[in-house]
PDB file of C-alpha atoms in Angstrom:
ATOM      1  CA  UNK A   1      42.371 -37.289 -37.592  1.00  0.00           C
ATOM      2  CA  UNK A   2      39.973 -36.988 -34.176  1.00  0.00           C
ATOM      3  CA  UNK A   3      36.234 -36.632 -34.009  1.00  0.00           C
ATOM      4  CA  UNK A   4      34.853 -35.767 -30.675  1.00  0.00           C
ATOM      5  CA  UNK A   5      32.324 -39.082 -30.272  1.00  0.00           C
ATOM      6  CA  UNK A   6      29.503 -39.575 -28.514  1.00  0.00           C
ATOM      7  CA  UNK A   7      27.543 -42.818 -29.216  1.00  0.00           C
ATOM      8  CA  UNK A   8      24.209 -41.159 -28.668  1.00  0.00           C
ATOM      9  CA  UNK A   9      24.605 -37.913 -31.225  1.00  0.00           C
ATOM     10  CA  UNK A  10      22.630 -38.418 -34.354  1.00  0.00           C
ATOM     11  CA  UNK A  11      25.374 -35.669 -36.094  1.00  0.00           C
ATOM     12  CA  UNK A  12      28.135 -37.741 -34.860  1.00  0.00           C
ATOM     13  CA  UNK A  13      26.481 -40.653 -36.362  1.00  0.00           C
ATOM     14  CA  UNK A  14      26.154 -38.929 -39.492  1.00  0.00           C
ATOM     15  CA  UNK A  15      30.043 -37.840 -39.967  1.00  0.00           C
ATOM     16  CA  UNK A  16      30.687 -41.531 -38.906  1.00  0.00           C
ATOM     17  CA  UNK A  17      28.436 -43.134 -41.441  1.00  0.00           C
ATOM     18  CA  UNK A  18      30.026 -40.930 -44.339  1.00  0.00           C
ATOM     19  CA  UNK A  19      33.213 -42.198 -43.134  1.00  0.00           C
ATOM     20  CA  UNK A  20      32.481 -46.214 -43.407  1.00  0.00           C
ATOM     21  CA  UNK A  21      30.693 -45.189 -46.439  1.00  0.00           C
ATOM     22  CA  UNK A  22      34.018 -43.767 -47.584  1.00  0.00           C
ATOM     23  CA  UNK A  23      35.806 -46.536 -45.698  1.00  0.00           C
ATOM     24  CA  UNK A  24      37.998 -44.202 -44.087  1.00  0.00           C
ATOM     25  CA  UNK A  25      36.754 -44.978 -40.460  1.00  0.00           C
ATOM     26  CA  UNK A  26      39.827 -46.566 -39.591  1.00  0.00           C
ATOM     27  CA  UNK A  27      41.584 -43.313 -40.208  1.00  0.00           C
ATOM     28  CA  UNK A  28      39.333 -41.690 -37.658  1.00  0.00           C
ATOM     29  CA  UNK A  29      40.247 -41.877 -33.660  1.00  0.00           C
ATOM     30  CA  UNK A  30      37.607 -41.431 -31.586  1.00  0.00           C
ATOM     31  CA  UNK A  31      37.372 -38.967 -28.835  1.00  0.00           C
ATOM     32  CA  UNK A  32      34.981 -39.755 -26.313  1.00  0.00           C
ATOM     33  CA  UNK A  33      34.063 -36.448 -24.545  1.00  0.00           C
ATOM     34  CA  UNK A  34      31.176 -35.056 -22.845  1.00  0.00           C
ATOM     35  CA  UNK A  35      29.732 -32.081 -24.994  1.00  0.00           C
ATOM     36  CA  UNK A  36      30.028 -29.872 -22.226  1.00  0.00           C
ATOM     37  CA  UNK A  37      33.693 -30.316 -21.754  1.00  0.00           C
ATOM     38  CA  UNK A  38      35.759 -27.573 -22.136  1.00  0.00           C
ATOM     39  CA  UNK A  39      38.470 -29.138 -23.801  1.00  0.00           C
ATOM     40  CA  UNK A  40      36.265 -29.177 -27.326  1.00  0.00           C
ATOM     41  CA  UNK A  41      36.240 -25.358 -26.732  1.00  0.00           C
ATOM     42  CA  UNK A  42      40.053 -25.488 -27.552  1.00  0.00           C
ATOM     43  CA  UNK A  43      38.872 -26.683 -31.300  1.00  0.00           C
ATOM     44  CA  UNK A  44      35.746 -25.376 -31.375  1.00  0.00           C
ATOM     45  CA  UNK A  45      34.077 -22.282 -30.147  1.00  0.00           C
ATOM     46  CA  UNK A  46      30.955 -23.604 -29.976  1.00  0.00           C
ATOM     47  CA  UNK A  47      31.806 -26.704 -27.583  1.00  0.00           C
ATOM     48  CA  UNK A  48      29.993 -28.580 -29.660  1.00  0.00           C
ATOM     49  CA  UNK A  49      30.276 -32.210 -31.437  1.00  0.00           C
ATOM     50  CA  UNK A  50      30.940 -33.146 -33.434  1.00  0.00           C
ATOM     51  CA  UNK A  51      33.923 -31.485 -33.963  1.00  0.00           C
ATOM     52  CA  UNK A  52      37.089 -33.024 -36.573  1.00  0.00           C
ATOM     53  CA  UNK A  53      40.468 -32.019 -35.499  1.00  0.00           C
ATOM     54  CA  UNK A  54      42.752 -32.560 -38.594  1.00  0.00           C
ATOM     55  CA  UNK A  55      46.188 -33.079 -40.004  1.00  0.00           C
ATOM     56  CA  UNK A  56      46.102 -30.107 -42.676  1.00  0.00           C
ATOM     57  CA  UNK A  57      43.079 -27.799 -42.434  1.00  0.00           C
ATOM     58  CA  UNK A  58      42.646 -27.513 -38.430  1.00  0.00           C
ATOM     59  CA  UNK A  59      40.086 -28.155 -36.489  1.00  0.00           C
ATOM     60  CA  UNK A  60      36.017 -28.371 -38.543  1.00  0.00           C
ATOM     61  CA  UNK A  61      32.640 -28.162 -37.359  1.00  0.00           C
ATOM     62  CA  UNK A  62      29.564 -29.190 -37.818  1.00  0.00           C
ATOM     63  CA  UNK A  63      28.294 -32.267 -39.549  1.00  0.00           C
ATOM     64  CA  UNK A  64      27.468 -30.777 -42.722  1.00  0.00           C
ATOM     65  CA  UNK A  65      31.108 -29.576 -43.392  1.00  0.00           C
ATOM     66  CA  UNK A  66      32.879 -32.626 -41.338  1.00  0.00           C
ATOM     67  CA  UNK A  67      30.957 -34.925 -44.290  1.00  0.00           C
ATOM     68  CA  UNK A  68      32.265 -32.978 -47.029  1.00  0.00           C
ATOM     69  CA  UNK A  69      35.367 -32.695 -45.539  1.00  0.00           C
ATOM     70  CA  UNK A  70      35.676 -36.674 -45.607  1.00  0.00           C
ATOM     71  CA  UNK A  71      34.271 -37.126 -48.994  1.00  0.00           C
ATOM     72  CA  UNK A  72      37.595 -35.313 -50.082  1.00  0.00           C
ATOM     73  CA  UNK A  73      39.531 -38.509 -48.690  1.00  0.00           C
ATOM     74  CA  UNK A  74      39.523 -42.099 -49.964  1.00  0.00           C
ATOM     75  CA  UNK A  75      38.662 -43.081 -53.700  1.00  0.00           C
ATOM     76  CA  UNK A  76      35.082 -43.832 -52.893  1.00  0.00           C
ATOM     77  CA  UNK A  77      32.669 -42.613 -54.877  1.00  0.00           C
ATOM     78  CA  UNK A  78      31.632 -38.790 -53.882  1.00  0.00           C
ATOM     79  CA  UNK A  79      28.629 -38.750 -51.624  1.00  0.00           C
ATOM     80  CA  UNK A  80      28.457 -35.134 -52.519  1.00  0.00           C
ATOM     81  CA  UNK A  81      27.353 -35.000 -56.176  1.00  0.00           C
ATOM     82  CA  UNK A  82      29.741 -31.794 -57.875  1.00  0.00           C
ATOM     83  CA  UNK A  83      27.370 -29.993 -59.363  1.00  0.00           C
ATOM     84  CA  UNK A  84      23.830 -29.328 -61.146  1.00  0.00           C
ATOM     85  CA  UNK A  85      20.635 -30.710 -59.996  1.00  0.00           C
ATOM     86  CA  UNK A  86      21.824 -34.212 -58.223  1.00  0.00           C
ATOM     87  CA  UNK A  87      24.074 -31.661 -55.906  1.00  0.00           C
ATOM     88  CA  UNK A  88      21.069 -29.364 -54.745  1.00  0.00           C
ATOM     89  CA  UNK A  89      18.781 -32.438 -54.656  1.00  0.00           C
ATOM     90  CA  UNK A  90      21.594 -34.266 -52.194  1.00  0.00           C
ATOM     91  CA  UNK A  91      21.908 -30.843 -50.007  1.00  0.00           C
ATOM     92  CA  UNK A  92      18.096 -30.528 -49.571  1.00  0.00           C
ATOM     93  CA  UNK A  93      17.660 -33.911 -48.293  1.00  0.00           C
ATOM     94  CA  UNK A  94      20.411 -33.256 -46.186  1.00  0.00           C
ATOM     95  CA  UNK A  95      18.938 -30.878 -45.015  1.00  0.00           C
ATOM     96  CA  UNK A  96      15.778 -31.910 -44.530  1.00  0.00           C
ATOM     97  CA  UNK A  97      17.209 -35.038 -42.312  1.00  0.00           C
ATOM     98  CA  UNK A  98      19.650 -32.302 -40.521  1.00  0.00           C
ATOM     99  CA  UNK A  99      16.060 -30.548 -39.796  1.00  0.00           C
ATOM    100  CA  UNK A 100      14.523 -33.529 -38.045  1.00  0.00           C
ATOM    101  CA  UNK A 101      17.592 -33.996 -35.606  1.00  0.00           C
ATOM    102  CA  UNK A 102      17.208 -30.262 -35.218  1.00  0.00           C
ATOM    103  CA  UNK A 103      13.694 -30.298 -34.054  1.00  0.00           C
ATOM    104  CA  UNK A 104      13.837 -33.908 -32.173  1.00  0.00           C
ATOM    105  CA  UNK A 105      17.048 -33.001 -30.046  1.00  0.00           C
ATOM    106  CA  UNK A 106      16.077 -29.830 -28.482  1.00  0.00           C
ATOM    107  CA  UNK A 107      12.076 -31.230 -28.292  1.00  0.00           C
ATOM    108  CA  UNK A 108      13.765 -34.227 -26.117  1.00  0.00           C
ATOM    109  CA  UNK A 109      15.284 -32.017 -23.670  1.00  0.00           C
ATOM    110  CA  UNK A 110      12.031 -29.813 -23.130  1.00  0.00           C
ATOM    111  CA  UNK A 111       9.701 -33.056 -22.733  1.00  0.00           C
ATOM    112  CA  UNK A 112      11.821 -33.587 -19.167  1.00  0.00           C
ATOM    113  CA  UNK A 113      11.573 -29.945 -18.031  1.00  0.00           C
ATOM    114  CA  UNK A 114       7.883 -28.817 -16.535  1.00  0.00           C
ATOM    115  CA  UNK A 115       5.677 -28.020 -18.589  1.00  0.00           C
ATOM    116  CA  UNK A 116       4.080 -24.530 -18.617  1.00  0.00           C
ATOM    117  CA  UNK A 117       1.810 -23.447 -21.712  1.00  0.00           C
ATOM    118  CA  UNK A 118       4.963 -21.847 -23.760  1.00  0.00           C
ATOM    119  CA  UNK A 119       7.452 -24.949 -23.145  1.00  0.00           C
ATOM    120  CA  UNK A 120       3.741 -27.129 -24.781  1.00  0.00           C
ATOM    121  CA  UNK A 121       3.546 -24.624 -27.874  1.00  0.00           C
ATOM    122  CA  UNK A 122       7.377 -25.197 -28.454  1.00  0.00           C
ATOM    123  CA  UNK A 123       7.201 -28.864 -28.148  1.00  0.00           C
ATOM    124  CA  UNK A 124       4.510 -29.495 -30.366  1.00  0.00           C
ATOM    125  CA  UNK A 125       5.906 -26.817 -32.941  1.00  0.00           C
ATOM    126  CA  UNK A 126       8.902 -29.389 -33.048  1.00  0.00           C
ATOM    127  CA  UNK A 127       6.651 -32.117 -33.746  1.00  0.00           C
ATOM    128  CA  UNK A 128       5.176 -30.615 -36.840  1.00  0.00           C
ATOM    129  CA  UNK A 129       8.402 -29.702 -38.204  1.00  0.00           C
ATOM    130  CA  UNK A 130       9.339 -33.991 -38.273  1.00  0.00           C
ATOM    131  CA  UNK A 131       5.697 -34.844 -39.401  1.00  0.00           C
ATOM    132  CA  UNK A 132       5.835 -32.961 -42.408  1.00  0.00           C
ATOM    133  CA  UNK A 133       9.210 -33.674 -43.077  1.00  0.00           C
ATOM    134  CA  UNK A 134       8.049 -37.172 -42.979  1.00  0.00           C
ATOM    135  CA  UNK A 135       5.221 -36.542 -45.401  1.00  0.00           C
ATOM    136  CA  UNK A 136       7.635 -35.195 -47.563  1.00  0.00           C
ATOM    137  CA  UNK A 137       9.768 -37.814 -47.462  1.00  0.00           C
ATOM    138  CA  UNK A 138       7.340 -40.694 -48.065  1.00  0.00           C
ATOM    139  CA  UNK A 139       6.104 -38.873 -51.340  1.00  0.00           C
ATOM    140  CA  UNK A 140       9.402 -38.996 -52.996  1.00  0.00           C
ATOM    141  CA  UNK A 141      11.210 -41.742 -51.260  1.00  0.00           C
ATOM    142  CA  UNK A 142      10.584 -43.718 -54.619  1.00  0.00           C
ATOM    143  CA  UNK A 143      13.414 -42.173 -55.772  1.00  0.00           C
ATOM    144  CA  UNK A 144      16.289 -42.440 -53.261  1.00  0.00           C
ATOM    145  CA  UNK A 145      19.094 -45.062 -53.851  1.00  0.00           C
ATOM    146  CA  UNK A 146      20.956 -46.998 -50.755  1.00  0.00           C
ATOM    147  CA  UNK A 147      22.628 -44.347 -49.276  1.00  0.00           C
ATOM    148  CA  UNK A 148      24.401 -43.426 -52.551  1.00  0.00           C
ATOM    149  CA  UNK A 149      24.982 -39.480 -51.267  1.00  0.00           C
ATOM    150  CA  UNK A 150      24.729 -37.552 -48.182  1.00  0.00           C
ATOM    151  CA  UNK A 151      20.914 -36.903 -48.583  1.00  0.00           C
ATOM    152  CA  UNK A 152      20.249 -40.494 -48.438  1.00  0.00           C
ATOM    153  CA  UNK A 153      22.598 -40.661 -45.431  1.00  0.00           C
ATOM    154  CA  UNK A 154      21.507 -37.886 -43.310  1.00  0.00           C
ATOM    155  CA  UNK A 155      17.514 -38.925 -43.650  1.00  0.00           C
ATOM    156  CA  UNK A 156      18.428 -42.552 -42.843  1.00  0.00           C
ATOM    157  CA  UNK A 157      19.963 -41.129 -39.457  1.00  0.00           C
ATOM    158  CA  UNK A 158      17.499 -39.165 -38.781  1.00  0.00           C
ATOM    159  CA  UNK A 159      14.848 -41.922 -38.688  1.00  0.00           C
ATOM    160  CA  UNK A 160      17.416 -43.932 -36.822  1.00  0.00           C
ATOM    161  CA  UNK A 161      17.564 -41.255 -34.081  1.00  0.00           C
ATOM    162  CA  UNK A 162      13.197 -41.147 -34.369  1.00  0.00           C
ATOM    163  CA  UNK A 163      13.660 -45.074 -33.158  1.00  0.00           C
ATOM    164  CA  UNK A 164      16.335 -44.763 -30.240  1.00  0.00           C
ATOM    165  CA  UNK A 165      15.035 -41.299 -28.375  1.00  0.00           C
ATOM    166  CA  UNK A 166      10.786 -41.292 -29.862  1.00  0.00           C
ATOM    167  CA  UNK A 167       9.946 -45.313 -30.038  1.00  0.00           C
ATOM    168  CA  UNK A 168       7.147 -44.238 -28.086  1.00  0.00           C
ATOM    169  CA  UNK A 169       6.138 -42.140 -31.075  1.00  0.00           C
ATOM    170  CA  UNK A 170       7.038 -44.664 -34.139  1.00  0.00           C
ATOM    171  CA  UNK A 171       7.254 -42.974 -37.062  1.00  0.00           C
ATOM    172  CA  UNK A 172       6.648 -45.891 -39.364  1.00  0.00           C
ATOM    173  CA  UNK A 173       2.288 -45.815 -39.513  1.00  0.00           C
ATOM    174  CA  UNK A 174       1.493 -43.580 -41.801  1.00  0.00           C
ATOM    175  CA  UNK A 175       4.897 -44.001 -44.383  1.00  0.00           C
ATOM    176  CA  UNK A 176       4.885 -47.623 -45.780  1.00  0.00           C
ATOM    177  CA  UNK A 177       7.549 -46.362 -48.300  1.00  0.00           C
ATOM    178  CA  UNK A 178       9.715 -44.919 -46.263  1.00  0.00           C
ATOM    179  CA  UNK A 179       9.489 -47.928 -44.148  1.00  0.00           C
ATOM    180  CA  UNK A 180      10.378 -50.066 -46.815  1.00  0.00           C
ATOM    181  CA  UNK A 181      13.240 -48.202 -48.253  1.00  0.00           C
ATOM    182  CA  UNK A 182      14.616 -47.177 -44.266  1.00  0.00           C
ATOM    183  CA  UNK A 183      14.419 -50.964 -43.344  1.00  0.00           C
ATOM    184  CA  UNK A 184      16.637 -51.732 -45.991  1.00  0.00           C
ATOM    185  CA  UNK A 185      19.154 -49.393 -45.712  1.00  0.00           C
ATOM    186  CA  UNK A 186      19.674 -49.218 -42.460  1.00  0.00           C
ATOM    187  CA  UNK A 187      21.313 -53.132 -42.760  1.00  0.00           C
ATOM    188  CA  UNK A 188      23.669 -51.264 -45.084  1.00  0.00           C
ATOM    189  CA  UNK A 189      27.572 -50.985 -42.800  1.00  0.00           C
ATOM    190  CA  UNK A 190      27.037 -47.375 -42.819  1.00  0.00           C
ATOM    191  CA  UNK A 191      24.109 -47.866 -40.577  1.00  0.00           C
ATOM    192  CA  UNK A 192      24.615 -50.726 -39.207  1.00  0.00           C
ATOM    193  CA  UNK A 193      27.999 -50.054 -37.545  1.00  0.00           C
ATOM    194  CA  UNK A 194      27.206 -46.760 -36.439  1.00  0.00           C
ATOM    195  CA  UNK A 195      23.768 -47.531 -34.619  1.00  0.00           C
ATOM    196  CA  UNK A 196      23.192 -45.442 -31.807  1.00  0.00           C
ATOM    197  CA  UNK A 197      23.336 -46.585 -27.869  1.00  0.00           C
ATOM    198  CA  UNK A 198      22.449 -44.730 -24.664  1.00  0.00           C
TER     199      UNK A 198
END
């Protein structure tokens, strides 16, 4: 199998976390390519990454599906739960995580463009999105495990990827419990290895 990699993506990170979780990363070559390169376009319409080119299925995309893909492969215990009310709860918080990337990347970009009173509105509607997904997270973060399914996973790279692009806006004031369980967790290999660099 080949991901497209890029050290920096917090969605790469995620597919690569599942995968040491799963400790199947050996299995997976890494493709370092620019996202812009056309060559992804070849396995993925969207030019996006990351993108899994495999063996038997072809080529998948996005993060959501490349982690379920890999939890079909090792004997690992299933970071997605196979049905009933763990499943759903697992998929929201993956979601939830997924939704913080999705408002930090794009808010990242438009903090280096100028800044006109439409590109402010959008920026700080991004913000809100990860503060209350943070307040939402400290309520209940009682109750997650150590990154025992891809809920747990996702959220714990999505606070990773609050520290490497937003240190200037920590995230910890505010969410001692989150804190607490994050600073744990993130000494755990599938954090650990995958940490994110410029």
């Amino acid at each position: 199998m080949k991901i497209t990699f890029s050290n920096a993506s917090p969605y790469v990170r995620k597919a690569m976390a599942c995968a040491v979780a799963r400790g199947i990363d050996g299995q997976l070559e890494r493709w370092v390519i620019p996202a812009t390169d056309p060559a992804i376009s070849e396995f993925n319409p969207l030019n996006k990454v990351p993108t899994l080119v495999t063996d038997n299925v072809g080529p998948l995309f996005d993060s959501p599906v490349i982690c379920e893909y890999l939890d079909t492969i090792g004997t690992a215990a299933p970071m997605f739960p196979a049905s009933g009310p763990a499943r759903w709860n697992a998929l929201r918080l993956q979601a939830l995580g997924d939704g913080i990337m999705d408002a930090s990347q794009p808010r990242r970009r438009e903090i280096g463009l100028p800044q006109d009173e439409g590109r402010i509105a959008y920026i700080e509607l991004q913000k809100g999105k990860v503060a209350r997904a943070l307040a939402a997270l400290e309520k209940e973060v009682s109750s997650f495990g150590k990154l025992t399914h891809i809920g747990e996973i996702t959220v714990g790279c999505a606070l990773g990827y609050l520290d490497f692009r937003f240190a200037n806006e920590p995230w910890r004031p505010g969410h001692p419990k989150l804190t607490a369980w994050y600073d744990e967790v993130v000494k755990l290999p599938a954090l650990a290895q995958t940490m994110p660099s410029a």
